[in-house]
Amino acid sequence: MDVLSEVLKAVKLDGAVFFNGEFSTPWCAREPDSCTMATYLSVQSKHVIIFHLVAEGDAYVRMGEDGGRISLVPGDIVVLPHGQAHMMGNGPPVTPMESAGHLPRIVSEGLRLYRFGQGGDVTKLICGYMTCDPQLSQMLLAGLPEIIKINIRDHASGRWLENTLRYSVDHAEASGPGGTAVVAKLSEALFVEALRQYIAGLAPEQTGWLAGVRDPEIGKALALLHREPAKPWTIASLASEVGLSRSVLAERFRYYLSETPIGYLTRWRMHLAAQLLKSTSKSVAEVAGEVGYESEPSFNRAFKRALGIPPARFRSHARPRPDQSAGAANSNGRAKTRRGRRELAVHGERS
């Protein structure tokens, strides 16, 4: 049973490629954080995970002005699960290009090749992003570091994905209807492959959610809880399904995740409930039933313990009022107009 697939299915992962670039040394670019990215990508309600694939040449990435450089070679994919701002470049130090100022033009022109730099050695980058439900993705993201670097060419599946993605990006404009959707699905698959390789490479003594996913019995227990969260699980029934004694399951589960299986299940149910309250018109009683509570009062108590407020109040706070939505739309329109004016100052060459 594949717990990673179950979780990725639940968090509503969506991918896209927004940049196809060719940089020549020396060059340096300051990349914005995911909140800034979201304003240009129209995904403000989603969590944004950024990735960069080095298709050709060398580069480096560093977190912040004073962070150490992480060297990148062809086939390296860099994933920033928490979406922090970062720097990328190659060659001797130069004044960084502010990528945020170029984003309106880049996003509006699709995957046409963008060139930047001063004529030296060439680095080709394919950059994309994943969006996911911020509530449901907490468990997955909490187990990830601020930056992941994996060489996708280390495995045959990764090499196939990279070659297919590069071909699709290079021919996106000529691919006709559905081409963008193909590139999006390939970027999602590339991200999942990077996660798989990262999990496989964890040290044997590693603990945490991702290490638990890799463990055969604990991974199976997690998959069962995510696949059937409304089932009336007990430690005895879960241990029977996994093939361990209750004491061993409890001990190993706590070793990896620092909590009991039922405590973990309760947290996951509350994440699911919060997402349903925000995104559907189902009653509180219906939401309670979907996440495994026969009694609405007991669900209300559990939800308040977990999130600090009752479910009905959570829903009213999570959903914007009509006047707020209209105001946000007008504000976004004004922001886009300002960004459009700024595009007149954008430098760079497209081919």
mmCIF file of N, CA and C in Angstrom, residues 215-339:
data_model
loop_
_atom_site.group_PDB
_atom_site.id
_atom_site.type_symbol
_atom_site.label_atom_id
_atom_site.label_comp_id
_atom_site.label_asym_id
_atom_site.label_seq_id
_atom_site.Cartn_x
_atom_site.Cartn_y
_atom_site.Cartn_z
ATOM 1 N N ASP A 215 9.005 2.856 6.118
ATOM 2 C CA ASP A 215 8.951 1.622 6.903
ATOM 3 C C ASP A 215 7.780 0.760 6.433
ATOM 4 N N PRO A 216 7.993 -0.520 6.138
ATOM 5 C CA PRO A 216 6.915 -1.350 5.565
ATOM 6 C C PRO A 216 5.649 -1.394 6.414
ATOM 7 N N GLU A 217 5.770 -1.664 7.720
ATOM 8 C CA GLU A 217 4.573 -1.802 8.546
ATOM 9 C C GLU A 217 3.953 -0.446 8.904
ATOM 10 N N ILE A 218 4.780 0.504 9.278
ATOM 11 C CA ILE A 218 4.246 1.817 9.627
ATOM 12 C C ILE A 218 3.696 2.509 8.380
ATOM 13 N N GLY A 219 4.372 2.318 7.251
ATOM 14 C CA GLY A 219 3.851 2.862 5.997
ATOM 15 C C GLY A 219 2.491 2.286 5.653
ATOM 16 N N LYS A 220 2.319 0.992 5.896
ATOM 17 C CA LYS A 220 1.017 0.378 5.633
ATOM 18 C C LYS A 220 -0.041 0.914 6.584
ATOM 19 N N ALA A 221 0.319 1.091 7.850
ATOM 20 C CA ALA A 221 -0.632 1.655 8.816
ATOM 21 C C ALA A 221 -1.055 3.064 8.406
ATOM 22 N N LEU A 222 -0.089 3.880 7.990
ATOM 23 C CA LEU A 222 -0.411 5.236 7.550
ATOM 24 C C LEU A 222 -1.320 5.220 6.320
ATOM 25 N N ALA A 223 -1.025 4.321 5.374
ATOM 26 C CA ALA A 223 -1.845 4.226 4.167
ATOM 27 C C ALA A 223 -3.284 3.848 4.515
ATOM 28 N N LEU A 224 -3.469 2.920 5.436
ATOM 29 C CA LEU A 224 -4.810 2.516 5.853
ATOM 30 C C LEU A 224 -5.566 3.680 6.481
ATOM 31 N N LEU A 225 -4.898 4.420 7.349
ATOM 32 C CA LEU A 225 -5.549 5.547 8.011
ATOM 33 C C LEU A 225 -5.924 6.636 7.015
ATOM 34 N N HIS A 226 -5.081 6.855 6.016
ATOM 35 C CA HIS A 226 -5.385 7.889 5.019
ATOM 36 C C HIS A 226 -6.428 7.414 4.012
ATOM 37 N N ARG A 227 -6.430 6.136 3.712
ATOM 38 C CA ARG A 227 -7.394 5.621 2.730
ATOM 39 C C ARG A 227 -8.799 5.534 3.306
ATOM 40 N N GLU A 228 -8.908 5.176 4.580
ATOM 41 C CA GLU A 228 -10.224 5.016 5.201
ATOM 42 C C GLU A 228 -10.274 5.770 6.527
ATOM 43 N N PRO A 229 -10.215 7.089 6.483
ATOM 44 C CA PRO A 229 -10.173 7.850 7.742
ATOM 45 C C PRO A 229 -11.459 7.760 8.560
ATOM 46 N N ALA A 230 -12.585 7.486 7.906
ATOM 47 C CA ALA A 230 -13.859 7.422 8.636
ATOM 48 C C ALA A 230 -14.115 6.070 9.284
ATOM 49 N N LYS A 231 -13.292 5.095 8.997
ATOM 50 C CA LYS A 231 -13.480 3.772 9.590
ATOM 51 C C LYS A 231 -13.229 3.847 11.099
ATOM 52 N N PRO A 232 -14.009 3.112 11.907
ATOM 53 C CA PRO A 232 -13.834 3.170 13.368
ATOM 54 C C PRO A 232 -12.597 2.405 13.827
ATOM 55 N N TRP A 233 -11.442 2.948 13.504
ATOM 56 C CA TRP A 233 -10.190 2.277 13.823
ATOM 57 C C TRP A 233 -9.945 2.231 15.325
ATOM 58 N N THR A 234 -9.379 1.122 15.760
ATOM 59 C CA THR A 234 -8.797 1.001 17.095
ATOM 60 C C THR A 234 -7.367 0.540 16.920
ATOM 61 N N ILE A 235 -6.576 0.646 17.962
ATOM 62 C CA ILE A 235 -5.201 0.172 17.865
ATOM 63 C C ILE A 235 -5.175 -1.324 17.578
ATOM 64 N N ALA A 236 -6.177 -2.055 18.089
ATOM 65 C CA ALA A 236 -6.235 -3.504 17.861
ATOM 66 C C ALA A 236 -6.551 -3.819 16.403
ATOM 67 N N SER A 237 -7.561 -3.138 15.819
ATOM 68 C CA SER A 237 -7.933 -3.426 14.428
ATOM 69 C C SER A 237 -6.836 -3.010 13.460
ATOM 70 N N LEU A 238 -6.164 -1.890 13.738
ATOM 71 C CA LEU A 238 -5.078 -1.441 12.868
ATOM 72 C C LEU A 238 -3.892 -2.395 12.960
ATOM 73 N N ALA A 239 -3.561 -2.838 14.174
ATOM 74 C CA ALA A 239 -2.452 -3.778 14.346
ATOM 75 C C ALA A 239 -2.731 -5.085 13.619
ATOM 76 N N SER A 240 -3.984 -5.532 13.647
ATOM 77 C CA SER A 240 -4.355 -6.772 12.953
ATOM 78 C C SER A 240 -4.157 -6.635 11.448
ATOM 79 N N GLU A 241 -4.550 -5.491 10.894
ATOM 80 C CA GLU A 241 -4.395 -5.257 9.455
ATOM 81 C C GLU A 241 -2.923 -5.196 9.052
ATOM 82 N N VAL A 242 -2.103 -4.605 9.902
ATOM 83 C CA VAL A 242 -0.690 -4.421 9.582
ATOM 84 C C VAL A 242 0.113 -5.693 9.819
ATOM 85 N N GLY A 243 -0.350 -6.524 10.746
ATOM 86 C CA GLY A 243 0.368 -7.751 11.054
ATOM 87 C C GLY A 243 1.360 -7.619 12.192
ATOM 88 N N LEU A 244 1.083 -6.693 13.121
ATOM 89 C CA LEU A 244 1.920 -6.512 14.292
ATOM 90 C C LEU A 244 1.063 -6.634 15.547
ATOM 91 N N SER A 245 1.710 -6.826 16.659
ATOM 92 C CA SER A 245 0.967 -6.766 17.917
ATOM 93 C C SER A 245 0.643 -5.314 18.234
ATOM 94 N N ARG A 246 -0.327 -5.107 19.101
ATOM 95 C CA ARG A 246 -0.721 -3.741 19.455
ATOM 96 C C ARG A 246 0.445 -2.981 20.085
ATOM 97 N N SER A 247 1.179 -3.637 20.958
ATOM 98 C CA SER A 247 2.281 -2.951 21.650
ATOM 99 C C SER A 247 3.407 -2.579 20.690
ATOM 100 N N VAL A 248 3.733 -3.490 19.768
ATOM 101 C CA VAL A 248 4.806 -3.204 18.811
ATOM 102 C C VAL A 248 4.392 -2.090 17.857
ATOM 103 N N LEU A 249 3.150 -2.131 17.366
ATOM 104 C CA LEU A 249 2.675 -1.075 16.475
ATOM 105 C C LEU A 249 2.730 0.276 17.184
ATOM 106 N N ALA A 250 2.217 0.325 18.410
ATOM 107 C CA ALA A 250 2.212 1.579 19.153
ATOM 108 C C ALA A 250 3.629 2.100 19.378
ATOM 109 N N GLU A 251 4.539 1.197 19.732
ATOM 110 C CA GLU A 251 5.919 1.599 20.002
ATOM 111 C C GLU A 251 6.596 2.114 18.740
ATOM 112 N N ARG A 252 6.472 1.392 17.628
ATOM 113 C CA ARG A 252 7.138 1.807 16.391
ATOM 114 C C ARG A 252 6.496 3.059 15.798
ATOM 115 N N PHE A 253 5.181 3.180 15.920
ATOM 116 C CA PHE A 253 4.499 4.373 15.422
ATOM 117 C C PHE A 253 4.980 5.604 16.191
ATOM 118 N N ARG A 254 5.097 5.463 17.509
ATOM 119 C CA ARG A 254 5.554 6.582 18.326
ATOM 120 C C ARG A 254 7.028 6.902 18.027
ATOM 121 N N TYR A 255 7.827 5.875 17.736
ATOM 122 C CA TYR A 255 9.231 6.102 17.402
ATOM 123 C C TYR A 255 9.360 6.994 16.177
ATOM 124 N N TYR A 256 8.575 6.730 15.156
ATOM 125 C CA TYR A 256 8.681 7.493 13.919
ATOM 126 C C TYR A 256 7.943 8.823 13.983
ATOM 127 N N LEU A 257 6.746 8.846 14.584
ATOM 128 C CA LEU A 257 5.891 10.032 14.491
ATOM 129 C C LEU A 257 5.634 10.733 15.816
ATOM 130 N N SER A 258 6.182 10.212 16.898
ATOM 131 C CA SER A 258 6.067 10.851 18.221
ATOM 132 C C SER A 258 4.623 11.018 18.679
ATOM 133 N N GLU A 259 3.741 10.135 18.265
ATOM 134 C CA GLU A 259 2.359 10.132 18.733
ATOM 135 C C GLU A 259 1.755 8.766 18.474
ATOM 136 N N THR A 260 0.565 8.543 18.988
ATOM 137 C CA THR A 260 -0.105 7.262 18.810
ATOM 138 C C THR A 260 -0.803 7.222 17.459
ATOM 139 N N PRO A 261 -1.105 6.029 16.945
ATOM 140 C CA PRO A 261 -1.858 5.942 15.693
ATOM 141 C C PRO A 261 -3.213 6.638 15.762
ATOM 142 N N ILE A 262 -3.919 6.502 16.885
ATOM 143 C CA ILE A 262 -5.238 7.122 16.997
ATOM 144 C C ILE A 262 -5.106 8.636 17.121
ATOM 145 N N GLY A 263 -4.061 9.112 17.789
ATOM 146 C CA GLY A 263 -3.819 10.551 17.831
ATOM 147 C C GLY A 263 -3.536 11.119 16.445
ATOM 148 N N TYR A 264 -2.752 10.372 15.670
ATOM 149 C CA TYR A 264 -2.460 10.786 14.294
ATOM 150 C C TYR A 264 -3.747 10.807 13.462
ATOM 151 N N LEU A 265 -4.564 9.763 13.605
ATOM 152 C CA LEU A 265 -5.816 9.689 12.861
ATOM 153 C C LEU A 265 -6.719 10.865 13.189
ATOM 154 N N THR A 266 -6.790 11.243 14.455
ATOM 155 C CA THR A 266 -7.630 12.370 14.850
ATOM 156 C C THR A 266 -7.160 13.652 14.184
ATOM 157 N N ARG A 267 -5.851 13.884 14.158
ATOM 158 C CA ARG A 267 -5.325 15.079 13.494
ATOM 159 C C ARG A 267 -5.668 15.089 12.009
ATOM 160 N N TRP A 268 -5.524 13.926 11.356
ATOM 161 C CA TRP A 268 -5.837 13.857 9.927
ATOM 162 C C TRP A 268 -7.321 14.094 9.683
ATOM 163 N N ARG A 269 -8.167 13.539 10.537
ATOM 164 C CA ARG A 269 -9.608 13.781 10.406
ATOM 165 C C ARG A 269 -9.933 15.271 10.529
ATOM 166 N N MET A 270 -9.262 15.971 11.433
ATOM 167 C CA MET A 270 -9.539 17.395 11.608
ATOM 168 C C MET A 270 -9.071 18.194 10.386
ATOM 169 N N HIS A 271 -7.945 17.789 9.791
ATOM 170 C CA HIS A 271 -7.519 18.443 8.547
ATOM 171 C C HIS A 271 -8.553 18.239 7.445
ATOM 172 N N LEU A 272 -9.033 17.015 7.305
ATOM 173 C CA LEU A 272 -10.056 16.729 6.300
ATOM 174 C C LEU A 272 -11.316 17.523 6.577
ATOM 175 N N ALA A 273 -11.723 17.578 7.831
ATOM 176 C CA ALA A 273 -12.938 18.301 8.194
ATOM 177 C C ALA A 273 -12.802 19.783 7.866
ATOM 178 N N ALA A 274 -11.653 20.364 8.179
ATOM 179 C CA ALA A 274 -11.440 21.779 7.886
ATOM 180 C C ALA A 274 -11.535 22.049 6.389
ATOM 181 N N GLN A 275 -10.971 21.157 5.587
ATOM 182 C CA GLN A 275 -11.033 21.344 4.136
ATOM 183 C C GLN A 275 -12.480 21.247 3.637
ATOM 184 N N LEU A 276 -13.243 20.302 4.158
ATOM 185 C CA LEU A 276 -14.650 20.155 3.755
ATOM 186 C C LEU A 276 -15.468 21.369 4.168
ATOM 187 N N LEU A 277 -15.212 21.899 5.353
ATOM 188 C CA LEU A 277 -15.952 23.068 5.818
ATOM 189 C C LEU A 277 -15.665 24.288 4.950
ATOM 190 N N LYS A 278 -14.425 24.403 4.476
ATOM 191 C CA LYS A 278 -14.056 25.546 3.649
ATOM 192 C C LYS A 278 -14.558 25.419 2.216
ATOM 193 N N SER A 279 -14.581 24.208 1.692
ATOM 194 C CA SER A 279 -14.779 24.038 0.245
ATOM 195 C C SER A 279 -16.138 23.474 -0.153
ATOM 196 N N THR A 280 -16.982 23.069 0.796
ATOM 197 C CA THR A 280 -18.287 22.503 0.462
ATOM 198 C C THR A 280 -19.377 23.185 1.283
ATOM 199 N N SER A 281 -20.621 22.914 0.912
ATOM 200 C CA SER A 281 -21.768 23.445 1.651
ATOM 201 C C SER A 281 -22.393 22.384 2.558
ATOM 202 N N LYS A 282 -21.686 21.302 2.782
ATOM 203 C CA LYS A 282 -22.206 20.247 3.642
ATOM 204 C C LYS A 282 -22.372 20.758 5.065
ATOM 205 N N SER A 283 -23.406 20.243 5.726
ATOM 206 C CA SER A 283 -23.647 20.653 7.102
ATOM 207 C C SER A 283 -22.550 20.118 8.010
ATOM 208 N N VAL A 284 -22.465 20.669 9.207
ATOM 209 C CA VAL A 284 -21.475 20.206 10.173
ATOM 210 C C VAL A 284 -21.702 18.735 10.485
ATOM 211 N N ALA A 285 -22.970 18.335 10.583
ATOM 212 C CA ALA A 285 -23.275 16.929 10.862
ATOM 213 C C ALA A 285 -22.800 16.025 9.730
ATOM 214 N N GLU A 286 -22.967 16.472 8.472
ATOM 215 C CA GLU A 286 -22.513 15.676 7.334
ATOM 216 C C GLU A 286 -20.985 15.573 7.319
ATOM 217 N N VAL A 287 -20.316 16.676 7.604
ATOM 218 C CA VAL A 287 -18.854 16.656 7.669
ATOM 219 C C VAL A 287 -18.390 15.723 8.774
ATOM 220 N N ALA A 288 -19.058 15.788 9.912
ATOM 221 C CA ALA A 288 -18.703 14.904 11.025
ATOM 222 C C ALA A 288 -18.779 13.446 10.608
ATOM 223 N N GLY A 289 -19.854 13.070 9.909
ATOM 224 C CA GLY A 289 -20.009 11.684 9.457
ATOM 225 C C GLY A 289 -18.950 11.274 8.464
ATOM 226 N N GLU A 290 -18.549 12.199 7.579
ATOM 227 C CA GLU A 290 -17.560 11.864 6.547
ATOM 228 C C GLU A 290 -16.173 11.604 7.127
ATOM 229 N N VAL A 291 -15.885 12.193 8.277
ATOM 230 C CA VAL A 291 -14.562 11.996 8.862
ATOM 231 C C VAL A 291 -14.580 11.038 10.050
ATOM 232 N N GLY A 292 -15.721 10.336 10.225
ATOM 233 C CA GLY A 292 -15.717 9.243 11.189
ATOM 234 C C GLY A 292 -16.365 9.493 12.532
ATOM 235 N N TYR A 293 -17.185 10.548 12.657
ATOM 236 C CA TYR A 293 -17.857 10.840 13.922
ATOM 237 C C TYR A 293 -19.362 10.613 13.773
ATOM 238 N N GLU A 294 -19.904 9.700 14.560
ATOM 239 C CA GLU A 294 -21.343 9.455 14.536
ATOM 240 C C GLU A 294 -22.099 10.546 15.278
ATOM 241 N N SER A 295 -21.460 11.192 16.237
ATOM 242 C CA SER A 295 -22.096 12.221 17.058
ATOM 243 C C SER A 295 -21.567 13.598 16.684
ATOM 244 N N GLU A 296 -22.460 14.522 16.327
ATOM 245 C CA GLU A 296 -22.036 15.884 16.013
ATOM 246 C C GLU A 296 -21.416 16.587 17.218
ATOM 247 N N PRO A 297 -21.977 16.440 18.430
ATOM 248 C CA PRO A 297 -21.340 17.082 19.592
ATOM 249 C C PRO A 297 -19.907 16.601 19.836
ATOM 250 N N SER A 298 -19.665 15.290 19.679
ATOM 251 C CA SER A 298 -18.299 14.799 19.897
ATOM 252 C C SER A 298 -17.359 15.330 18.825
ATOM 253 N N PHE A 299 -17.845 15.476 17.594
ATOM 254 C CA PHE A 299 -17.037 16.074 16.539
ATOM 255 C C PHE A 299 -16.739 17.530 16.860
ATOM 256 N N ASN A 300 -17.756 18.275 17.334
ATOM 257 C CA ASN A 300 -17.538 19.673 17.683
ATOM 258 C C ASN A 300 -16.454 19.822 18.750
ATOM 259 N N ARG A 301 -16.495 18.946 19.752
ATOM 260 C CA ARG A 301 -15.498 19.024 20.822
ATOM 261 C C ARG A 301 -14.099 18.715 20.294
ATOM 262 N N ALA A 302 -13.992 17.671 19.452
ATOM 263 C CA ALA A 302 -12.687 17.301 18.900
ATOM 264 C C ALA A 302 -12.138 18.406 17.997
ATOM 265 N N PHE A 303 -13.010 19.004 17.194
ATOM 266 C CA PHE A 303 -12.584 20.061 16.275
ATOM 267 C C PHE A 303 -12.100 21.284 17.054
ATOM 268 N N LYS A 304 -12.832 21.652 18.101
ATOM 269 C CA LYS A 304 -12.440 22.822 18.895
ATOM 270 C C LYS A 304 -11.122 22.576 19.613
ATOM 271 N N ARG A 305 -10.918 21.348 20.119
ATOM 272 C CA ARG A 305 -9.645 21.033 20.757
ATOM 273 C C ARG A 305 -8.485 21.185 19.777
ATOM 274 N N ALA A 306 -8.715 20.754 18.527
ATOM 275 C CA ALA A 306 -7.639 20.756 17.529
ATOM 276 C C ALA A 306 -7.376 22.143 16.944
ATOM 277 N N LEU A 307 -8.432 22.896 16.650
ATOM 278 C CA LEU A 307 -8.270 24.165 15.943
ATOM 279 C C LEU A 307 -8.624 25.392 16.770
ATOM 280 N N GLY A 308 -9.117 25.194 17.970
ATOM 281 C CA GLY A 308 -9.348 26.327 18.862
ATOM 282 C C GLY A 308 -10.706 26.966 18.770
ATOM 283 N N ILE A 309 -11.471 26.673 17.709
ATOM 284 C CA ILE A 309 -12.817 27.235 17.566
ATOM 285 C C ILE A 309 -13.762 26.151 17.050
ATOM 286 N N PRO A 310 -15.077 26.282 17.297
ATOM 287 C CA PRO A 310 -16.032 25.283 16.799
ATOM 288 C C PRO A 310 -16.070 25.272 15.272
ATOM 289 N N PRO A 311 -16.510 24.177 14.667
ATOM 290 C CA PRO A 311 -16.513 24.073 13.202
ATOM 291 C C PRO A 311 -17.359 25.137 12.511
ATOM 292 N N ALA A 312 -18.525 25.481 13.082
ATOM 293 C CA ALA A 312 -19.371 26.483 12.425
ATOM 294 C C ALA A 312 -18.674 27.839 12.364
ATOM 295 N N ARG A 313 -17.992 28.210 13.454
ATOM 296 C CA ARG A 313 -17.283 29.486 13.453
ATOM 297 C C ARG A 313 -16.070 29.428 12.529
ATOM 298 N N PHE A 314 -15.404 28.277 12.487
ATOM 299 C CA PHE A 314 -14.284 28.112 11.563
ATOM 300 C C PHE A 314 -14.740 28.346 10.130
ATOM 301 N N ARG A 315 -15.880 27.782 9.770
ATOM 302 C CA ARG A 315 -16.400 27.955 8.405
ATOM 303 C C ARG A 315 -16.685 29.422 8.115
ATOM 304 N N SER A 316 -17.301 30.122 9.037
ATOM 305 C CA SER A 316 -17.638 31.527 8.784
ATOM 306 C C SER A 316 -16.386 32.386 8.649
ATOM 307 N N HIS A 317 -15.316 32.037 9.388
ATOM 308 C CA HIS A 317 -14.064 32.795 9.275
ATOM 309 C C HIS A 317 -13.298 32.437 8.004
ATOM 310 N N ALA A 318 -13.391 31.172 7.570
ATOM 311 C CA ALA A 318 -12.605 30.707 6.426
ATOM 312 C C ALA A 318 -13.166 31.164 5.097
ATOM 313 N N ARG A 319 -14.460 31.417 5.052
ATOM 314 C CA ARG A 319 -15.098 31.822 3.791
ATOM 315 C C ARG A 319 -15.241 33.334 3.737
ATOM 316 N N PRO A 320 -14.695 33.979 2.713
ATOM 317 C CA PRO A 320 -14.837 35.437 2.609
ATOM 318 C C PRO A 320 -16.273 35.837 2.319
ATOM 319 N N ARG A 321 -16.684 36.973 2.880
ATOM 320 C CA ARG A 321 -18.017 37.489 2.584
ATOM 321 C C ARG A 321 -18.042 38.031 1.166
ATOM 322 N N PRO A 322 -19.222 38.123 0.541
ATOM 323 C CA PRO A 322 -19.300 38.601 -0.850
ATOM 324 C C PRO A 322 -18.637 39.951 -1.053
ATOM 325 N N ASP A 323 -18.818 40.886 -0.087
ATOM 326 C CA ASP A 323 -18.210 42.199 -0.256
ATOM 327 C C ASP A 323 -16.695 42.123 -0.186
ATOM 328 N N GLN A 324 -16.160 41.157 0.647
ATOM 329 C CA GLN A 324 -14.717 40.969 0.712
ATOM 330 C C GLN A 324 -14.187 40.404 -0.589
ATOM 331 N N SER A 325 -14.932 39.448 -1.186
ATOM 332 C CA SER A 325 -14.502 38.847 -2.455
ATOM 333 C C SER A 325 -14.432 39.891 -3.545
ATOM 334 N N ALA A 326 -15.461 40.777 -3.582
ATOM 335 C CA ALA A 326 -15.471 41.813 -4.608
ATOM 336 C C ALA A 326 -14.300 42.760 -4.419
ATOM 337 N N GLY A 327 -14.049 43.128 -3.133
ATOM 338 C CA GLY A 327 -12.926 44.012 -2.854
ATOM 339 C C GLY A 327 -11.612 43.395 -3.247
ATOM 340 N N ALA A 328 -11.457 42.087 -2.949
ATOM 341 C CA ALA A 328 -10.216 41.398 -3.306
ATOM 342 C C ALA A 328 -10.033 41.355 -4.804
ATOM 343 N N ALA A 329 -11.136 41.117 -5.556
ATOM 344 C CA ALA A 329 -11.050 41.058 -7.014
ATOM 345 C C ALA A 329 -10.634 42.410 -7.576
ATOM 346 N N ASN A 330 -11.231 43.518 -7.022
ATOM 347 C CA ASN A 330 -10.866 44.844 -7.505
ATOM 348 C C ASN A 330 -9.413 45.157 -7.195
ATOM 349 N N SER A 331 -8.983 44.770 -5.970
ATOM 350 C CA SER A 331 -7.591 45.002 -5.584
ATOM 351 C C SER A 331 -6.647 44.238 -6.479
ATOM 352 N N ASN A 332 -7.012 42.976 -6.821
ATOM 353 C CA ASN A 332 -6.168 42.165 -7.688
ATOM 354 C C ASN A 332 -6.090 42.776 -9.076
ATOM 355 N N GLY A 333 -7.230 43.336 -9.530
ATOM 356 C CA GLY A 333 -7.237 43.969 -10.840
ATOM 357 C C GLY A 333 -6.323 45.175 -10.882
ATOM 358 N N ARG A 334 -6.369 45.983 -9.785
ATOM 359 C CA ARG A 334 -5.489 47.147 -9.738
ATOM 360 C C ARG A 334 -4.030 46.726 -9.700
ATOM 361 N N ALA A 335 -3.748 45.635 -8.944
ATOM 362 C CA ALA A 335 -2.368 45.143 -8.863
ATOM 363 C C ALA A 335 -1.879 44.696 -10.226
ATOM 364 N N LYS A 336 -2.760 44.002 -10.975
ATOM 365 C CA LYS A 336 -2.365 43.545 -12.307
ATOM 366 C C LYS A 336 -2.090 44.722 -13.233
ATOM 367 N N THR A 337 -2.902 45.816 -13.089
ATOM 368 C CA THR A 337 -2.678 46.990 -13.914
ATOM 369 C C THR A 337 -1.311 47.595 -13.612
ATOM 370 N N ARG A 338 -0.994 47.687 -12.295
ATOM 371 C CA ARG A 338 0.316 48.232 -11.925
ATOM 372 C C ARG A 338 1.441 47.363 -12.460
ATOM 373 N N ARG A 339 1.249 46.021 -12.364
ATOM 374 C CA ARG A 339 2.281 45.126 -12.871
ATOM 375 C C ARG A 339 2.434 45.273 -14.376
#
